[in-house]
């Protein structure tokens, strides 16, 4: 196994996650796609840490923690906005539009 | 017979035999590995089944004796074959799926609950050198396997298309994740003392003195949190008959219910096996006295002693109310866990 | 260990495609759980065992449960509106373009085989508390802020 295999896998996952963010209308699905992208970044870091030094693993650990915190806050905001506006279609949240 | 005492030699003999088999008959190595994996899987599955058989009967007998009655006495001498009768009854029950249930998730949830409980059996060490895999992060692996089971519980509650199952599943999942934090905190004192997460190292570091002497608070915290983790009384508000009928497993029948049952008793055994490994010295005898019986007998005896204590607690204390449940973990057990870590660190740096 | 990599990679890509294309939210979340599991397996293949186990513990035992709690308590299970076909094709085209850029950069890299490294957890702990102490403390502060923030945002208004 070479690093190229892992990096190509990470690129594929990142692109799938990006497609999910672009094309999904439900806010929870967008959060799920962002999680896919975070996973692919972590995989990248862990792959390089086998060649250089353990900083890659430690940074991937921080990515996991930050991802979990972001999901908690994002879901709280989504819950509140769904309760207040009774719809979950992201295109309808356009109150701030100029 | 002496091989039972010196199980390292037993493992070496088996390895030598397998290597001869590979060389003489030309069997490729991956076939041998696969064969060993299948044999070990069968042994573990058999152990879990026999363990559940014994534990269900033991629970009924222990509860009967605590309540001053005799328990099941009709099937077999002294009621020993009662669980066999229960198992036969469960096997021939009709398998019902509710009409509105999500079929795929309804089918998968018992598997998601049962599989991590079996996964944890891979890491525990039964006797010197007898363990399925020597995992360097064995303790963390067991906690990770424990947290996978929570997913199955909430999916089981959801897919039953029943409001009370959903509530029961959610309460159970919330309870499990609250007490998981307390569980891991109570173990950190032991990890600080021994400096390793490998279960074999933890056992060999207790050669001179068991860790229950050094960490009594940790032992109590671990026992309480483990009882709450496995949803047993006095923390079983989610599956108590008087409260929510059956909680998250109300709509399950026959083999799927048996899977939940097996999973619960497998979890109880794993919790007591970890308690034995961390605090009671694993397969070692009492330090200083001669080892009279083989190590595996010591290990199983200690495990079943802790299981007996867990059952005893079930029939002694009243059930904790659902609003007191989370508060007990977050406001009482977790600060005590931090206190334990602080005290351990202080004493270690002072020495 | 090549076959293990291909199995895990296939599982990861299949789960990711299922996440972005399933309409039923609960099944999409389950597909995400299987993606996390396969990524944890890949971490263990890369000898980052601590990272893999923490991924299972935190992501599957925490984040997935968070998603499931929210979905099960609210009523919106299915996506009601979808993007139309033109937007979908543009999306796929953009993503393929980005993927092409990634591949053209990656294929110019020298071929490096993955060595079998052995960073013990003692080493990682030492690094966390000496070289990376400041990020470690900042991350714990971040978790505290996220905890308080999530509770404050989602609390019911008390009259």
Coordinates of C-alpha atoms in Angstrom, one line a residue:
Chain A
X1 CA 0.0 0.0 0.0
X2 CA 1.3 3.4 -0.9
X3 CA 0.4 6.8 0.3
X4 CA -1.1 7.4 -3.2
X5 CA -3.9 4.9 -2.5
X6 CA -4.9 6.6 0.7
X7 CA -4.7 10.1 -0.8
X8 CA -6.9 9.1 -3.8
X9 CA -9.5 7.6 -1.4
X10 CA -9.4 10.8 0.6
X11 CA -9.9 12.9 -2.5
X12 CA -12.9 10.7 -3.6
X13 CA -14.5 11.1 -0.2
X14 CA -13.9 14.8 -0.1
X15 CA -15.6 15.2 -3.5
X16 CA -18.6 13.1 -2.5
X17 CA -19.0 15.2 0.6
X18 CA -18.8 18.4 -1.4
X19 CA -21.5 17.1 -3.8
X20 CA -23.6 16.4 -0.7
X21 CA -23.2 20.0 0.6
X22 CA -24.0 21.5 -2.8
X23 CA -27.1 19.5 -3.7
X24 CA -28.9 18.7 -0.4
X25 CA -31.7 21.0 0.8
X26 CA -32.1 19.7 4.3
X27 CA -29.8 21.3 6.9
X28 CA -29.1 18.0 8.6
X29 CA -28.0 16.4 5.4
X30 CA -25.6 19.3 4.8
X31 CA -24.1 18.7 8.3
X32 CA -23.7 15.0 7.4
X33 CA -21.9 15.8 4.2
X34 CA -19.6 18.2 6.1
X35 CA -18.8 15.3 8.4
X36 CA -17.7 13.2 5.4
X37 CA -15.3 16.0 4.4
X38 CA -13.9 16.2 7.8
X39 CA -13.3 12.4 7.8
X40 CA -11.4 12.6 4.6
X41 CA -9.2 15.4 5.9
X42 CA -8.4 13.3 9.0
X43 CA -7.5 10.3 6.8
X44 CA -5.1 12.5 4.9
X45 CA -3.4 13.6 8.1
X46 CA -3.1 10.1 9.4
X47 CA -1.7 8.8 6.2
X48 CA 1.1 11.4 6.2
X49 CA 1.9 10.8 9.9
X50 CA 3.2 7.4 9.1
X51 CA 6.0 8.9 7.1
X52 CA 6.9 12.0 9.1
X53 CA 6.0 12.2 12.8
X54 CA 3.0 11.7 15.1
X55 CA 1.8 15.3 14.7
X56 CA -0.5 14.1 12.0
X57 CA -2.4 11.8 14.3
X58 CA -2.6 14.5 17.0
X59 CA -4.1 16.9 14.4
X60 CA -6.6 14.3 13.2
X61 CA -7.6 14.0 16.9
X62 CA -8.2 17.7 17.1
X63 CA -10.2 17.5 13.9
X64 CA -12.5 14.8 15.5
X65 CA -13.0 17.0 18.5
X66 CA -13.8 20.2 16.6
X67 CA -16.1 18.2 14.3
X68 CA -18.1 16.9 17.3
X69 CA -18.4 20.4 18.8
X70 CA -19.5 21.9 15.5
X71 CA -22.2 19.3 15.0
X72 CA -23.5 20.0 18.5
X73 CA -23.8 23.7 17.9
X74 CA -25.1 23.3 14.4
X75 CA -27.8 20.9 15.4
X76 CA -28.9 23.2 18.2
X77 CA -29.2 26.1 15.8
X78 CA -31.1 23.9 13.3
X79 CA -33.5 22.8 16.0
X80 CA -34.2 26.3 17.0
X81 CA -34.7 27.6 13.5
X82 CA -36.9 24.7 12.6
X83 CA -39.1 25.3 15.6
X84 CA -39.4 29.1 14.9
X85 CA -40.0 29.0 11.1
X86 CA -41.7 25.6 10.6
X87 CA -39.8 24.7 7.5
X88 CA -36.5 23.0 7.0
X89 CA -35.9 23.9 3.4
X90 CA -32.6 25.8 3.3
X91 CA -33.6 27.9 0.4
X92 CA -36.4 29.5 2.4
X93 CA -34.1 31.0 5.1
X94 CA -33.7 34.2 3.2
X95 CA -34.6 36.9 5.7
X96 CA -31.2 38.5 5.5
X97 CA -31.3 38.8 1.8
X98 CA -30.4 42.3 0.6
Chain B
X1 CA -2.5 -31.1 34.1
X2 CA 0.3 -28.8 34.8
X3 CA -0.3 -27.2 31.4
X4 CA -3.4 -25.6 33.0
X5 CA -1.1 -23.8 35.4
X6 CA 1.6 -22.8 32.9
X7 CA -0.6 -21.8 30.0
X8 CA 2.2 -20.1 28.2
X9 CA 3.7 -23.5 27.5
X10 CA 0.3 -24.7 26.3
X11 CA 0.1 -21.8 23.8
X12 CA 3.6 -22.6 22.5
X13 CA 2.8 -26.3 22.0
X14 CA -0.3 -25.4 20.0
X15 CA 1.6 -22.9 17.9
X16 CA 4.3 -25.5 17.2
X17 CA 1.7 -28.0 16.2
X18 CA 0.1 -25.6 13.8
X19 CA 3.5 -24.6 12.3
X20 CA 4.2 -28.3 11.7
X21 CA 0.8 -28.7 10.1
X22 CA 1.6 -25.8 7.8
X23 CA 5.0 -27.2 6.8
X24 CA 4.3 -30.9 6.5
X25 CA 1.0 -30.8 4.7
X26 CA 1.6 -27.6 2.7
X27 CA -1.4 -25.8 4.0
X28 CA -1.1 -22.1 3.1
X29 CA -0.9 -19.8 6.1
X30 CA -4.1 -17.9 5.4
X31 CA -6.1 -21.1 5.6
X32 CA -4.6 -21.9 9.0
X33 CA -5.4 -18.4 10.3
X34 CA -8.9 -18.6 9.0
X35 CA -9.3 -22.0 10.6
X36 CA -8.1 -20.7 14.0
X37 CA -10.4 -17.7 13.7
X38 CA -13.4 -19.9 13.1
X39 CA -12.5 -22.2 16.0
X40 CA -12.0 -19.2 18.4
X41 CA -15.3 -17.7 17.3
X42 CA -17.1 -20.9 18.0
X43 CA -15.5 -21.2 21.4
X44 CA -16.5 -17.6 22.3
X45 CA -20.1 -18.0 21.0
X46 CA -20.4 -21.3 23.0
X47 CA -19.0 -19.6 26.1
X48 CA -21.5 -16.7 25.8
X49 CA -24.4 -19.2 25.4
X50 CA -23.4 -21.3 28.4
X51 CA -22.7 -18.2 30.4
X52 CA -26.2 -16.8 29.7
X53 CA -27.7 -20.2 30.6
X54 CA -26.0 -20.2 34.0
X55 CA -26.6 -16.5 34.7
X56 CA -30.4 -16.6 34.0
X57 CA -30.8 -19.6 36.3
X58 CA -28.5 -18.0 38.9
X59 CA -30.5 -14.8 38.8
X60 CA -33.7 -16.5 39.5
X61 CA -32.3 -18.6 42.3
X62 CA -30.4 -15.7 43.9
X63 CA -33.4 -13.5 43.8
X64 CA -35.5 -16.3 45.2
X65 CA -33.2 -16.9 48.1
X66 CA -32.9 -13.1 48.9
X67 CA -36.7 -13.0 48.9
X68 CA -36.9 -16.0 51.2
X69 CA -38.4 -18.4 48.6
X70 CA -37.1 -21.3 46.6
X71 CA -37.3 -20.2 42.9
X72 CA -37.8 -22.6 40.0
X73 CA -37.8 -26.1 41.3
X74 CA -39.8 -28.2 38.9
X75 CA -37.6 -28.6 35.8
X76 CA -34.8 -30.9 36.6
X77 CA -33.3 -31.5 40.0
X78 CA -33.5 -28.2 41.9
X79 CA -34.6 -26.4 38.8
X80 CA -31.3 -26.6 37.0
X81 CA -32.8 -27.2 33.6
X82 CA -35.1 -24.2 33.8
X83 CA -33.1 -22.1 31.3
X84 CA -33.1 -24.9 28.8
X85 CA -36.8 -24.9 29.0
X86 CA -36.9 -21.1 28.6
X87 CA -34.6 -21.3 25.6
X88 CA -36.7 -24.0 23.9
X89 CA -39.8 -21.9 24.5
X90 CA -38.2 -18.8 23.0
X91 CA -37.0 -20.7 19.9
X92 CA -40.4 -21.8 18.8
X93 CA -42.1 -18.4 19.3
X94 CA -43.6 -16.6 16.3
X95 CA -41.5 -13.8 15.0
X96 CA -43.7 -10.7 14.7
X97 CA -42.8 -7.4 13.0
X98 CA -45.2 -4.4 13.6
X99 CA -46.8 -3.2 10.4
X100 CA -45.5 0.4 10.6
X101 CA -42.0 -0.6 11.6
X102 CA -39.0 0.2 9.5
X103 CA -38.2 -3.4 8.4
X104 CA -34.5 -3.1 7.8
X105 CA -33.7 -1.3 11.0
X106 CA -36.0 -3.5 13.0
X107 CA -34.1 -6.5 11.7
X108 CA -30.6 -4.9 12.2
X109 CA -31.0 -3.5 15.8
X110 CA -30.6 -6.7 17.7
X111 CA -27.5 -7.5 15.7
X112 CA -26.1 -4.0 16.4
X113 CA -26.8 -4.5 20.1
X114 CA -25.3 -8.0 20.4
X115 CA -22.2 -7.8 18.1
X116 CA -20.2 -5.3 20.2
X117 CA -20.8 -7.3 23.3
X118 CA -19.2 -10.3 21.6
X119 CA -16.4 -8.1 20.2
X120 CA -15.3 -7.1 23.7
X121 CA -14.5 -10.8 24.5
X122 CA -11.6 -10.6 22.2
X123 CA -9.5 -8.4 24.4
X124 CA -9.9 -10.0 27.9
X125 CA -7.1 -12.2 29.1
X126 CA -8.3 -15.5 30.7
X127 CA -5.0 -17.0 31.8
X128 CA -1.3 -16.1 31.2
X129 CA -0.9 -15.8 27.5
X130 CA -4.4 -17.2 26.7
X131 CA -6.2 -14.3 25.0
X132 CA -7.7 -14.0 21.6
X133 CA -5.7 -10.9 20.6
X134 CA -2.9 -9.0 22.3
X135 CA -4.2 -5.5 21.8
X136 CA -2.0 -2.7 23.1
X137 CA -5.0 -0.5 23.7
X138 CA -7.2 -3.2 25.1
X139 CA -9.1 -1.2 27.6
X140 CA -9.9 1.6 25.1
X141 CA -11.0 -1.1 22.7
X142 CA -13.5 -2.5 25.2
X143 CA -14.9 1.0 25.9
X144 CA -15.3 1.7 22.2
X145 CA -17.1 -1.7 21.8
X146 CA -19.4 -0.7 24.6
X147 CA -20.3 2.6 23.0
X148 CA -21.3 0.8 19.8
X149 CA -24.0 -1.0 21.6
X150 CA -25.8 2.2 22.4
X151 CA -26.5 2.8 18.7
X152 CA -28.4 -0.5 18.6
X153 CA -30.6 0.4 21.6
X154 CA -31.8 3.7 20.2
X155 CA -32.4 2.2 16.8
X156 CA -34.4 -0.6 18.4
X157 CA -36.6 2.0 20.2
X158 CA -37.1 4.0 17.0
X159 CA -37.9 1.2 14.6
X160 CA -40.6 -0.3 16.8
X161 CA -43.1 2.3 15.6
X162 CA -44.3 2.6 19.2
X163 CA -44.2 5.8 21.2
X164 CA -43.2 4.2 24.5
X165 CA -40.5 2.1 22.9
X166 CA -39.0 5.3 21.4
X167 CA -39.1 7.0 24.8
X168 CA -37.6 4.0 26.5
X169 CA -34.9 3.7 23.9
X170 CA -33.9 7.4 24.2
X171 CA -33.9 7.3 28.0
X172 CA -31.7 4.2 27.9
X173 CA -29.3 5.8 25.4
X174 CA -29.1 9.0 27.5
X175 CA -28.5 6.9 30.6
X176 CA -25.7 4.9 29.0
X177 CA -23.8 7.9 27.6
X178 CA -24.0 9.7 31.0
X179 CA -22.6 6.7 32.9
X180 CA -20.0 6.0 30.2
X181 CA -18.2 9.2 31.2
X182 CA -18.2 8.2 34.9
X183 CA -17.0 4.7 33.9
X184 CA -14.0 5.9 32.0
X185 CA -13.1 8.5 34.7
X186 CA -13.1 5.8 37.4
X187 CA -10.6 3.7 35.4
X188 CA -8.1 6.5 34.9
X189 CA -6.7 6.1 38.4
X190 CA -5.8 2.5 37.6
X191 CA -4.2 3.5 34.2
X192 CA -2.1 6.1 36.0
X193 CA -0.9 3.5 38.5
X194 CA 0.1 1.0 35.9
X195 CA 1.0 3.2 33.0
X196 CA -0.4 1.0 30.3
X197 CA -3.7 0.1 28.6
X198 CA -2.7 -3.4 27.8
X199 CA -4.7 -5.9 29.9
X200 CA -1.8 -8.3 30.4
X201 CA 0.4 -5.5 31.7
X202 CA -2.4 -4.3 34.0
X203 CA -2.6 -7.8 35.5
X204 CA 1.2 -8.2 35.9
X205 CA 1.4 -4.8 37.6
X206 CA -0.9 -6.2 40.3
X207 CA 1.6 -9.0 41.2
X208 CA 2.3 -7.5 44.6
X209 CA -1.0 -6.0 45.6
X210 CA -4.4 -5.9 43.9
X211 CA -5.5 -2.4 42.8
X212 CA -8.6 -2.6 44.9
X213 CA -6.4 -1.8 47.9
X214 CA -4.9 1.3 46.2
X215 CA -8.1 2.5 44.5
X216 CA -11.2 1.6 46.6
X217 CA -13.0 4.7 45.4
X218 CA -12.3 3.8 41.9
X219 CA -13.6 0.3 42.4
X220 CA -16.9 1.5 43.8
X221 CA -17.3 4.1 41.1
X222 CA -16.6 1.5 38.4
X223 CA -19.1 -1.0 39.9
X224 CA -21.9 1.6 40.1
X225 CA -21.2 2.9 36.6
X226 CA -21.0 -0.6 35.2
X227 CA -24.3 -1.5 36.7
X228 CA -25.9 1.6 35.2
X229 CA -24.2 1.0 31.8
X230 CA -25.7 -2.5 31.4
X231 CA -29.2 -1.2 32.4
X232 CA -29.5 -3.3 35.4
X233 CA -31.2 -2.5 38.7
X234 CA -31.3 -0.2 40.5
X235 CA -30.9 1.7 37.2
X236 CA -33.3 -0.2 35.1
X237 CA -36.1 2.3 34.9
X238 CA -36.1 1.9 31.1
X239 CA -36.9 -1.7 31.0
X240 CA -38.9 -2.1 34.2
X241 CA -42.2 -3.8 33.7
X242 CA -44.1 -1.3 35.8
X243 CA -42.9 1.7 33.9
X244 CA -42.7 1.2 30.2
X245 CA -43.8 -2.3 29.6
X246 CA -40.5 -3.5 28.1
X247 CA -38.8 -0.3 27.1
X248 CA -37.1 -0.5 23.8
X249 CA -37.6 -4.2 23.4
X250 CA -41.3 -4.3 23.8
X251 CA -42.1 -5.2 20.2
X252 CA -39.5 -7.8 19.8
X253 CA -40.3 -11.5 20.1
X254 CA -38.6 -14.8 19.8
X255 CA -35.1 -14.9 18.5
X256 CA -34.7 -11.1 18.4
X257 CA -35.7 -10.8 22.0
X258 CA -33.3 -13.6 22.8
X259 CA -30.5 -11.5 21.1
X260 CA -31.2 -8.6 23.4
X261 CA -31.2 -10.9 26.4
X262 CA -28.0 -12.6 25.4
X263 CA -26.5 -9.1 24.8
X264 CA -27.4 -8.0 28.3
X265 CA -25.9 -11.0 30.0
X266 CA -22.8 -10.8 27.8
X267 CA -22.4 -7.2 28.8
X268 CA -22.8 -8.1 32.5
X269 CA -20.0 -10.7 32.2
X270 CA -17.7 -8.3 30.3
X271 CA -18.3 -5.6 33.0
X272 CA -17.4 -8.0 35.8
X273 CA -14.4 -9.4 33.8
X274 CA -13.0 -5.9 33.4
X275 CA -13.6 -5.2 37.0
X276 CA -11.7 -8.4 37.9
X277 CA -8.8 -7.5 35.6
X278 CA -8.5 -3.9 36.7
X279 CA -9.1 -4.2 40.4
X280 CA -8.9 -7.8 41.6
X281 CA -5.7 -8.9 39.9
X282 CA -7.2 -10.9 37.0
X283 CA -6.1 -14.5 36.9
X284 CA -3.6 -14.2 39.7
X285 CA -4.0 -15.8 43.1
X286 CA -3.7 -13.9 46.3
X287 CA -0.2 -12.4 46.5
X288 CA 2.0 -14.2 48.9
X289 CA 0.0 -17.4 49.1
X290 CA 0.7 -20.4 46.8
X291 CA -1.4 -20.7 43.7
X292 CA -3.6 -23.8 44.5
X293 CA -5.9 -23.9 41.5
X294 CA -5.2 -23.1 37.8
X295 CA -5.3 -19.4 36.9
X296 CA -8.4 -19.7 34.7
X297 CA -10.3 -21.0 37.7
X298 CA -9.2 -18.0 39.7
X299 CA -10.4 -15.7 36.9
X300 CA -13.8 -17.3 36.5
X301 CA -14.3 -17.5 40.3
X302 CA -13.6 -13.8 40.7
X303 CA -15.8 -12.9 37.7
X304 CA -18.7 -14.8 39.0
X305 CA -18.2 -13.3 42.4
X306 CA -18.6 -9.9 41.0
X307 CA -21.7 -11.1 39.0
X308 CA -23.2 -12.4 42.2
X309 CA -22.6 -9.0 43.9
X310 CA -24.3 -7.3 40.9
X311 CA -27.3 -9.6 41.3
X312 CA -27.3 -9.1 45.0
X313 CA -27.5 -5.3 44.5
X314 CA -30.4 -5.7 42.1
X315 CA -32.6 -7.2 44.8
X316 CA -31.5 -5.0 47.6
X317 CA -32.0 -1.4 46.5
X318 CA -35.1 0.3 45.2
X319 CA -35.2 1.6 41.7
X320 CA -33.7 5.0 40.9
X321 CA -36.2 7.5 39.5
X322 CA -35.7 8.8 36.0
X323 CA -35.0 12.4 37.0
X324 CA -32.6 11.3 39.7
X325 CA -30.8 9.1 37.3
X326 CA -28.9 11.6 35.2
X327 CA -28.3 13.9 38.1
X328 CA -26.7 11.0 40.0
X329 CA -24.1 10.6 37.3
X330 CA -23.4 14.1 36.3
X331 CA -23.5 15.7 39.7
X332 CA -22.2 13.0 42.0
X333 CA -20.2 10.3 40.2
X334 CA -18.2 12.5 37.8
X335 CA -17.0 14.9 40.5
X336 CA -16.0 11.9 42.6
X337 CA -14.2 10.5 39.6
X338 CA -12.2 13.7 39.2
X339 CA -11.4 13.7 42.9
X340 CA -10.1 10.2 42.5
X341 CA -7.8 11.2 39.7
X342 CA -6.6 14.2 41.6
X343 CA -5.9 12.2 44.7
X344 CA -4.1 9.5 42.8
X345 CA -1.9 12.0 41.0
X346 CA -1.1 13.8 44.3
X347 CA -0.1 10.6 46.0
X348 CA 1.9 9.4 43.0
X349 CA 3.9 12.7 42.7
X350 CA 4.5 12.7 46.5
X351 CA 6.1 9.3 46.4
Chain C
X1 CA -3.0 -6.4 4.0
X2 CA -4.0 -5.1 0.6
X3 CA -7.3 -6.8 0.5
X4 CA -8.2 -5.2 3.9
X5 CA -7.6 -1.8 2.4
X6 CA -9.7 -2.5 -0.7
X7 CA -12.6 -3.8 1.4
X8 CA -12.6 -0.9 3.8
X9 CA -12.2 1.6 1.0
X10 CA -15.1 0.1 -1.0
X11 CA -17.2 0.2 2.2
X12 CA -16.2 3.9 2.8
X13 CA -17.1 5.0 -0.7
X14 CA -20.3 3.1 -0.8
X15 CA -21.4 4.6 2.5
X16 CA -20.5 8.1 1.4
X17 CA -22.5 7.7 -1.8
X18 CA -25.5 6.4 0.2
X19 CA -25.3 9.3 2.6
X20 CA -25.5 11.9 -0.1
X21 CA -28.3 10.1 -2.0
X22 CA -30.7 8.6 0.5
X23 CA -33.9 10.5 1.1
X24 CA -34.8 8.8 4.4
X25 CA -32.8 10.7 7.0
X26 CA -32.5 7.8 9.5
X27 CA -31.0 5.5 6.9
X28 CA -28.6 8.3 5.8
X29 CA -27.4 8.6 9.4
X30 CA -26.9 4.9 9.5
X31 CA -24.8 5.0 6.3
X32 CA -22.7 7.8 8.0
X33 CA -22.2 5.4 10.9
X34 CA -20.9 2.8 8.6
X35 CA -18.6 5.4 6.9
X36 CA -17.1 6.2 10.3
X37 CA -16.6 2.6 11.1
X38 CA -14.7 2.0 7.8
X39 CA -12.6 5.1 8.4
X40 CA -11.7 3.8 11.8
X41 CA -10.7 0.6 10.2
X42 CA -8.5 2.5 7.8
X43 CA -6.9 4.4 10.7
X44 CA -6.1 1.1 12.4
X45 CA -4.5 -0.1 9.1
X46 CA -2.3 3.0 9.2
X47 CA -1.1 2.0 12.7
X48 CA -3.0 4.9 14.2
X49 CA -4.8 2.7 16.6
X50 CA -5.5 5.3 19.3
X51 CA -7.0 7.5 16.6
X52 CA -9.2 4.8 15.2
X53 CA -10.6 3.8 18.6
X54 CA -11.2 7.4 19.6
X55 CA -13.0 7.9 16.3
X56 CA -15.4 5.0 17.2
X57 CA -15.9 6.2 20.7
X58 CA -16.5 9.9 19.8
X59 CA -18.0 9.9 16.4
X60 CA -20.2 6.8 16.5
X61 CA -20.9 6.8 20.2
X62 CA -21.5 10.6 20.3
X63 CA -22.1 12.4 17.1
X64 CA -24.4 9.8 15.5
X65 CA -26.4 9.6 18.7
X66 CA -26.8 13.4 18.6
X67 CA -28.1 13.2 15.1
X68 CA -30.5 10.4 15.9
X69 CA -31.8 12.1 19.0
X70 CA -32.6 15.2 17.0
X71 CA -34.2 13.4 14.1
X72 CA -36.3 11.2 16.3
X73 CA -37.6 14.1 18.4
X74 CA -38.6 16.2 15.4
X75 CA -41.0 15.3 12.7
X76 CA -39.0 16.0 9.5
X77 CA -37.9 12.7 8.2
X78 CA -37.9 13.0 4.5
X79 CA -36.5 15.7 2.3
X80 CA -39.4 17.5 0.8
X81 CA -37.9 19.4 -2.1
X82 CA -35.1 18.4 -4.3
X83 CA -32.7 20.4 -6.6
X84 CA -33.8 20.2 -10.2
X85 CA -31.9 18.3 -12.8
X86 CA -29.9 21.2 -14.2
X87 CA -28.5 22.1 -10.8
X88 CA -27.7 18.5 -10.1
X89 CA -25.7 18.1 -13.3
X90 CA -23.8 21.3 -12.7
X91 CA -23.0 20.1 -9.2
X92 CA -21.7 16.8 -10.5
X93 CA -19.7 18.6 -13.1
X94 CA -18.1 20.9 -10.6
X95 CA -17.3 18.1 -8.3
X96 CA -15.7 16.1 -11.1
X97 CA -13.6 19.1 -12.1
X98 CA -12.3 19.4 -8.5
X99 CA -11.6 15.6 -8.5
X100 CA -9.7 15.9 -11.7
X101 CA -7.5 18.7 -10.2
X102 CA -6.8 16.6 -7.1
X103 CA -5.9 13.5 -9.2
X104 CA -3.5 15.5 -11.5
X105 CA -1.7 16.8 -8.4
X106 CA -1.6 13.4 -6.7
X107 CA -0.3 11.5 -9.6
X108 CA 2.8 13.6 -9.7
X109 CA 3.8 12.5 -6.1
X110 CA 6.6 10.0 -5.7
X111 CA 5.5 6.6 -4.7
X112 CA 6.0 6.1 -1.0
X113 CA 5.1 2.8 0.6
X114 CA 3.5 3.0 4.1
X115 CA 6.0 2.0 6.7
X116 CA 4.9 0.1 9.8
X117 CA 5.2 2.7 12.4
X118 CA 4.6 2.2 16.1
X119 CA 3.7 5.4 17.9
X120 CA 2.7 4.2 21.3
X121 CA 0.1 6.0 23.2
X122 CA 2.7 7.1 25.7
X123 CA 4.4 9.0 22.9
X124 CA 1.2 10.6 21.8
X125 CA 0.4 11.6 25.3
X126 CA 3.8 13.2 25.7
X127 CA 3.4 15.1 22.5
X128 CA 0.0 16.3 23.5
X129 CA 1.3 17.7 26.8
X130 CA 4.5 19.3 25.7
X131 CA 4.6 20.3 22.0
X132 CA 0.8 20.7 21.5
X133 CA -0.2 21.9 24.9
X134 CA -1.7 25.2 23.8
X135 CA -4.0 23.6 21.1
X136 CA -5.0 20.9 23.7
X137 CA -6.1 23.5 26.2
X138 CA -7.8 25.6 23.5
X139 CA -9.7 22.6 22.3
X140 CA -11.0 21.8 25.8
X141 CA -12.1 25.4 26.1
X142 CA -13.8 25.0 22.8
X143 CA -15.7 22.0 24.0
X144 CA -16.9 23.9 27.1
X145 CA -18.1 26.7 24.9
X146 CA -19.9 24.4 22.5
X147 CA -21.5 22.6 25.5
X148 CA -22.8 25.8 27.0
X149 CA -23.7 27.3 23.7
X150 CA -25.8 24.3 22.6
X151 CA -27.7 24.3 25.8
X152 CA -28.4 28.0 25.7
X153 CA -29.5 28.0 22.1
X154 CA -31.9 25.1 22.3
X155 CA -33.4 25.9 25.7
X156 CA -37.1 26.6 25.8
X157 CA -38.1 30.2 26.5
X158 CA -39.1 30.4 30.1
X159 CA -42.0 32.9 30.7

